[in-house]
Amino acid sequence: MGISVVRFCSEDQEGSWGLLRDGLVYALRLSAKSHKELLHFHRDDAQAIERSAGEVVGAVSELNLLSPVSGDVQLFCQGLNYSDHRAEGGMDEGSAEDENLIFSKASSSICGPHDDIVRPSGCVLLDYEIELGIVLTTDVTKPTLISESELREYVGAILIANDVSARDISFGSPAMQWYQGKSHRTFCPLGPVLYLLAEDDFGQLDALELHLSVNGVTKQRATTDLLIHKPAKTIADVSNFADIYTGDCILTGTPGGVQLQMNARTGLSILMNMRNDKKRREKFVAAQLANNTYLRPGDQLELSIKSIDGSIDLGVQSNKVVDAIE
């Protein structure tokens, strides 16, 4: 089995690392300032982290948890990587032979697993997207073919990610500002658990269940066997155009159940107003609000990812939506 670690507030401004076991957090006596250094420890000696576990800091439920991934990383994201999400986006169900949709998200959007999600001023179409995040444990600086059996050489950890999205900014801004709509501060809660993978865990990567609820109502539920483009292929695809480094994170796509629905009215609102940004945004927002309830201040999100057999548990991410203070 792998190792579950968390990062929590302490006197150290960088935060402290703890080993999570049976709901308790044990202080790690390691000089690891970031998750990158932690990954190096784990890669060189998988047992070093467990050996460094010291006294109990407290119950994980009592600690102020931070994102286990630091902000000095690249965030790569996959789009339309579940067939049901493709369908609600107005596309066919897709196959592994289709082009792998890759985009980026600002690393400054990273926040803690229990931090508030801030809805930007003027945004009314704030959406959620639960995703499995994979964290690289080695650099890939040239086009590289990767087989499924080689994946363990490239991926060191997994965690919960929420690819929060402002749909009205993405589709209603000049030139369709996808990056801006994905990258506002607090738009990428990560954690709570950074799960350092053991060799026998890789067979479970196709057997993880994702679950997201809003105010206690299930909105998304799926298993990772439904991923169209698997992690090995995705790392290879990214390597064709970009360098990837230890600690960088790939969000592997969200299943169906988001609020964005690309129906005929929505499609027409975009196509008929491509040259008029203000009108396109007004029409797009009206089309979306006619059928969907987007996130509002006070909404509470809960996200979890665990293996079907229960051997891997990435914890529970819980965030409240608040409005930006002007």
Coordinates of C-alpha atoms in Angstrom, one line a residue:
M1 CA 0.0 0.0 0.0
G2 CA 1.0 3.6 -0.5
I3 CA 1.5 6.4 2.0
S4 CA -1.1 9.1 2.8
V5 CA 0.5 12.5 3.7
V6 CA -1.1 15.9 4.5
R7 CA 0.4 19.4 4.9
F8 CA -0.9 21.5 7.7
C9 CA -0.4 25.0 9.2
S10 CA 2.4 25.3 11.7
E11 CA 4.9 27.8 12.9
D12 CA 6.8 27.1 9.6
Q13 CA 5.4 29.4 7.0
E14 CA 5.8 26.6 4.4
G15 CA 3.6 24.4 6.5
S16 CA 4.5 21.0 8.0
W17 CA 4.1 17.5 6.7
G18 CA 2.3 14.7 8.5
L19 CA 1.7 11.0 7.9
L20 CA -2.0 10.2 8.0
R21 CA -3.0 6.9 9.5
D22 CA -6.4 5.9 10.9
G23 CA -7.5 9.5 11.2
L24 CA -4.4 10.7 13.1
V25 CA -1.6 12.8 11.8
Y26 CA 2.0 12.0 12.8
A27 CA 4.6 14.7 12.3
L28 CA 7.2 13.9 9.7
R29 CA 10.8 14.6 10.7
L30 CA 11.9 15.3 7.1
S31 CA 13.5 18.5 5.7
A32 CA 11.0 18.6 2.8
K33 CA 9.9 22.2 2.2
S34 CA 7.7 21.2 -0.8
H35 CA 5.9 18.2 -2.2
K36 CA 8.7 18.0 -4.8
E37 CA 11.2 17.2 -2.2
L38 CA 8.8 14.7 -0.6
L39 CA 8.5 12.9 -3.9
H40 CA 12.3 12.7 -4.1
F41 CA 12.5 11.1 -0.7
H42 CA 9.8 8.6 -1.7
R43 CA 11.3 7.8 -5.0
D44 CA 14.8 7.2 -3.5
D45 CA 13.6 5.3 -0.4
A46 CA 9.9 4.4 -0.2
Q47 CA 10.1 3.6 3.5
A48 CA 12.0 6.7 4.5
I49 CA 8.8 8.7 5.0
E50 CA 7.2 6.1 7.3
R51 CA 10.4 5.8 9.3
S52 CA 10.4 9.6 9.9
A53 CA 7.0 9.6 11.5
G54 CA 7.1 11.0 15.0
E55 CA 4.6 12.1 17.6
V56 CA 0.9 12.5 16.9
V57 CA 0.0 16.1 16.0
G58 CA -3.7 15.6 16.3
A59 CA -6.7 14.2 14.4
V60 CA -6.8 15.2 10.8
S61 CA -10.3 16.7 11.3
E62 CA -8.8 19.2 13.8
L63 CA -6.0 20.5 11.7
N64 CA -5.9 23.5 9.4
L65 CA -4.9 21.7 6.2
L66 CA -3.1 23.3 3.3
S67 CA -2.8 22.2 -0.3
P68 CA -0.2 19.4 -0.5
V69 CA 0.9 20.7 -3.8
S70 CA 2.9 24.0 -3.8
G71 CA 2.3 26.8 -6.2
D72 CA 5.5 26.6 -8.1
V73 CA 4.2 23.9 -10.5
Q74 CA 2.6 23.6 -13.9
L75 CA -1.1 22.6 -13.9
F76 CA -2.1 20.7 -17.1
C77 CA -5.7 19.8 -17.5
Q78 CA -7.7 17.4 -19.7
G79 CA -11.0 18.3 -21.2
L80 CA -13.8 16.0 -22.4
N81 CA -12.1 12.9 -21.0
Y82 CA -15.3 11.1 -19.9
S83 CA -17.9 10.1 -22.4
D84 CA -20.9 11.4 -20.4
H85 CA -19.2 14.8 -20.0
R86 CA -18.6 14.9 -23.7
A87 CA -22.3 14.2 -24.2
E88 CA -23.4 17.1 -22.0
G89 CA -21.0 19.2 -24.0
G90 CA -22.9 18.4 -27.2
M91 CA -20.2 16.0 -28.6
D92 CA -20.1 12.3 -29.4
E93 CA -18.9 9.8 -26.7
G94 CA -15.3 9.8 -28.0
S95 CA -12.5 7.2 -28.1
A96 CA -8.8 6.9 -27.3
E97 CA -8.1 7.6 -30.9
D98 CA -9.6 11.1 -30.7
E99 CA -7.3 14.1 -30.0
N100 CA -6.5 14.5 -26.3
L101 CA -7.8 18.0 -25.2
I102 CA -5.1 19.6 -23.0
F103 CA -5.1 23.1 -21.6
S104 CA -3.4 24.8 -18.7
K105 CA -4.6 26.5 -15.5
A106 CA -2.7 29.1 -13.5
S107 CA -0.9 27.6 -10.5
S108 CA -1.9 30.6 -8.5
S109 CA -5.4 29.1 -8.6
I110 CA -4.3 26.4 -6.1
C111 CA -5.8 26.6 -2.6
G112 CA -6.3 24.3 0.3
P113 CA -8.8 21.5 0.6
H114 CA -11.1 23.4 3.0
D115 CA -10.5 27.0 1.8
D116 CA -13.4 29.1 0.5
I117 CA -13.9 29.2 -3.3
V118 CA -14.2 32.9 -4.2
R119 CA -16.7 33.7 -6.9
P120 CA -15.3 36.6 -8.9
S121 CA -17.1 39.9 -9.2
G122 CA -19.6 39.8 -12.0
C123 CA -19.5 36.0 -12.3
V124 CA -22.8 34.2 -12.2
L125 CA -21.9 30.9 -13.9
L126 CA -19.6 29.4 -11.4
D127 CA -19.2 25.6 -12.0
Y128 CA -17.5 22.6 -10.3
E129 CA -15.4 19.8 -11.8
I130 CA -14.1 17.0 -9.7
E131 CA -11.0 15.4 -11.1
L132 CA -8.3 12.9 -10.2
G133 CA -5.0 14.7 -10.1
I134 CA -1.7 12.8 -10.9
V135 CA 1.6 14.2 -9.8
L136 CA 4.8 13.6 -11.8
T137 CA 7.8 12.1 -10.0
T138 CA 10.3 12.5 -12.9
D139 CA 11.1 15.1 -15.5
V140 CA 9.9 14.5 -19.1
T141 CA 11.7 17.0 -21.4
K142 CA 11.3 15.3 -24.8
P143 CA 8.6 13.5 -26.7
T144 CA 8.3 10.2 -24.9
L145 CA 6.2 7.1 -25.5
I146 CA 4.9 5.6 -22.2
S147 CA 3.3 2.2 -21.8
E148 CA 0.9 1.4 -19.0
S149 CA 3.6 -0.8 -17.4
E150 CA 6.0 2.1 -17.3
L151 CA 3.6 4.6 -15.7
R152 CA 5.1 3.9 -12.2
E153 CA 8.3 5.5 -13.4
Y154 CA 6.5 8.8 -14.1
V155 CA 3.7 9.2 -11.6
G156 CA 4.5 9.4 -7.9
A157 CA 1.3 10.5 -6.3
I158 CA -2.5 11.2 -6.7
L159 CA -4.9 13.6 -5.1
I160 CA -8.4 15.2 -5.4
A161 CA -8.7 18.3 -7.6
N162 CA -11.6 20.6 -8.3
D163 CA -11.2 22.4 -11.6
V164 CA -13.5 25.3 -10.7
S165 CA -14.7 27.2 -13.8
A166 CA -16.3 30.6 -14.5
R167 CA -18.3 29.7 -17.6
D168 CA -19.5 33.2 -18.3
I169 CA -15.9 34.4 -18.3
S170 CA -14.7 31.6 -20.5
F171 CA -17.4 31.9 -23.1
G172 CA -18.4 35.6 -22.8
S173 CA -15.1 37.3 -22.9
P174 CA -13.2 38.5 -26.0
A175 CA -11.6 35.6 -27.9
M176 CA -13.3 33.2 -25.5
Q177 CA -11.0 33.5 -22.4
W178 CA -10.8 29.8 -21.4
Y179 CA -7.6 30.3 -19.4
Q180 CA -8.9 33.3 -17.5
G181 CA -12.2 31.5 -16.8
K182 CA -10.3 28.6 -15.3
S183 CA -7.5 30.4 -13.4
H184 CA -8.9 32.8 -10.8
R185 CA -7.5 32.5 -7.4
T186 CA -9.1 29.6 -5.3
F187 CA -10.2 27.9 -8.6
C188 CA -8.1 24.8 -7.9
P189 CA -8.6 23.3 -4.4
L190 CA -6.2 20.3 -4.0
G191 CA -6.1 17.6 -1.4
P192 CA -6.4 17.0 1.5
V193 CA -4.4 13.8 1.0
L194 CA -1.3 13.5 -1.2
Y195 CA -1.3 9.7 -1.7
L196 CA 2.3 8.5 -2.5
L197 CA 1.8 5.4 -4.7
A198 CA 3.2 2.0 -4.0
E199 CA 3.9 -0.4 -6.9
D200 CA 0.9 -2.4 -6.2
D201 CA -1.4 0.7 -6.3
F202 CA -1.1 1.2 -10.0
G203 CA -3.6 -1.5 -10.7
Q204 CA -6.2 0.6 -8.7
L205 CA -5.9 3.7 -10.9
D206 CA -8.7 2.3 -13.1
A207 CA -10.9 1.5 -10.0
L208 CA -11.2 4.9 -8.3
E209 CA -14.6 6.3 -7.6
L210 CA -15.1 10.1 -7.8
H211 CA -18.0 11.7 -5.9
L212 CA -19.0 15.4 -5.7
S213 CA -22.0 16.8 -3.9
V214 CA -23.4 20.3 -3.5
N215 CA -25.3 21.0 -0.3
G216 CA -25.5 17.3 0.3
V217 CA -27.0 16.5 -3.1
T218 CA -24.9 14.2 -5.4
K219 CA -23.9 16.0 -8.7
Q220 CA -21.1 13.9 -10.0
R221 CA -20.3 10.2 -9.5
A222 CA -18.1 8.1 -11.8
T223 CA -15.2 5.6 -11.8
T224 CA -11.8 6.1 -13.5
D225 CA -12.2 3.1 -15.7
L226 CA -14.3 5.4 -17.8
L227 CA -11.4 7.7 -18.6
I228 CA -11.0 8.0 -22.4
H229 CA -7.3 9.0 -22.4
K230 CA -5.4 7.2 -19.7
P231 CA -2.6 8.8 -17.7
A232 CA 0.3 7.0 -19.6
K233 CA -1.0 8.3 -22.9
T234 CA -1.7 11.7 -21.5
I235 CA 1.8 12.2 -20.2
A236 CA 3.1 11.1 -23.6
D237 CA 0.7 13.5 -25.4
V238 CA 1.8 16.4 -23.2
S239 CA 5.5 15.5 -23.7
N240 CA 5.0 16.1 -27.5
F241 CA 4.7 19.8 -27.0
A242 CA 5.8 20.7 -23.4
D243 CA 8.4 19.9 -20.8
I244 CA 6.9 18.4 -17.6
Y245 CA 8.8 18.4 -14.3
T246 CA 8.8 16.5 -11.0
G247 CA 5.9 17.9 -8.9
D248 CA 3.8 19.1 -11.9
C249 CA 0.2 18.1 -11.8
I250 CA -2.2 16.8 -14.5
L251 CA -5.9 17.0 -13.8
T252 CA -7.3 14.0 -15.7
G253 CA -10.8 15.4 -16.6
T254 CA -14.2 15.5 -15.1
P255 CA -17.2 13.2 -15.5
G256 CA -20.7 14.2 -16.4
G257 CA -22.9 16.2 -14.0
V258 CA -21.4 19.7 -14.3
Q259 CA -23.8 22.6 -14.7
L260 CA -22.6 23.6 -18.2
Q261 CA -25.0 22.2 -20.8
M262 CA -24.3 22.8 -24.5
N263 CA -27.8 22.7 -25.8
A264 CA -29.1 24.2 -29.0
R265 CA -30.0 27.5 -27.4
T266 CA -26.5 27.8 -25.8
G267 CA -24.8 26.9 -29.1
L268 CA -26.8 29.6 -30.9
S269 CA -26.0 32.2 -28.3
I270 CA -22.3 31.7 -29.1
L271 CA -22.4 31.2 -32.8
M272 CA -24.8 34.1 -33.5
N273 CA -22.8 36.6 -31.5
M274 CA -19.2 35.7 -32.1
R275 CA -18.3 39.3 -33.0
N276 CA -20.2 41.0 -30.1
D277 CA -18.7 40.0 -26.8
K278 CA -21.3 41.8 -24.6
K279 CA -24.3 40.3 -26.4
R280 CA -22.7 36.9 -26.5
R281 CA -22.2 36.9 -22.8
E282 CA -25.8 38.1 -22.1
K283 CA -27.3 35.4 -24.4
F284 CA -25.0 32.7 -23.1
V285 CA -25.8 33.4 -19.5
A286 CA -29.5 33.6 -20.2
A287 CA -29.4 30.2 -22.0
Q288 CA -27.5 28.6 -19.1
L289 CA -29.6 30.0 -16.3
A290 CA -32.8 28.8 -18.1
N291 CA -32.1 25.2 -17.1
N292 CA -29.2 25.1 -14.6
T293 CA -28.4 26.2 -11.1
Y294 CA -24.8 27.3 -10.9
L295 CA -22.9 27.7 -7.6
R296 CA -23.9 30.6 -5.3
P297 CA -22.4 32.1 -2.2
G298 CA -23.2 29.8 0.8
D299 CA -23.1 26.6 -1.3
Q300 CA -21.1 23.8 0.3
L301 CA -19.1 21.4 -1.9
E302 CA -17.8 18.0 -0.8
L303 CA -15.5 15.9 -3.0
S304 CA -14.1 12.5 -2.4
I305 CA -12.1 9.9 -4.3
K306 CA -11.4 6.4 -3.1
S307 CA -10.8 3.0 -4.6
I308 CA -13.8 0.7 -4.9
D309 CA -12.2 -1.8 -2.5
G310 CA -11.4 1.0 0.0
S311 CA -7.7 0.4 0.0
I312 CA -7.0 4.0 -1.3
D313 CA -8.8 6.9 0.3
L314 CA -7.9 10.5 -0.8
G315 CA -10.0 12.1 2.0
V316 CA -12.8 14.6 1.7
Q317 CA -12.4 18.0 0.2
S318 CA -14.9 20.5 1.6
N319 CA -15.3 24.1 0.4
K320 CA -17.8 26.9 0.7
V321 CA -18.5 29.3 -2.0
V322 CA -18.2 33.0 -1.1
D323 CA -18.4 36.2 -3.1
A324 CA -15.4 38.3 -3.7
I325 CA -15.1 41.4 -1.4
E326 CA -14.9 44.5 -3.5

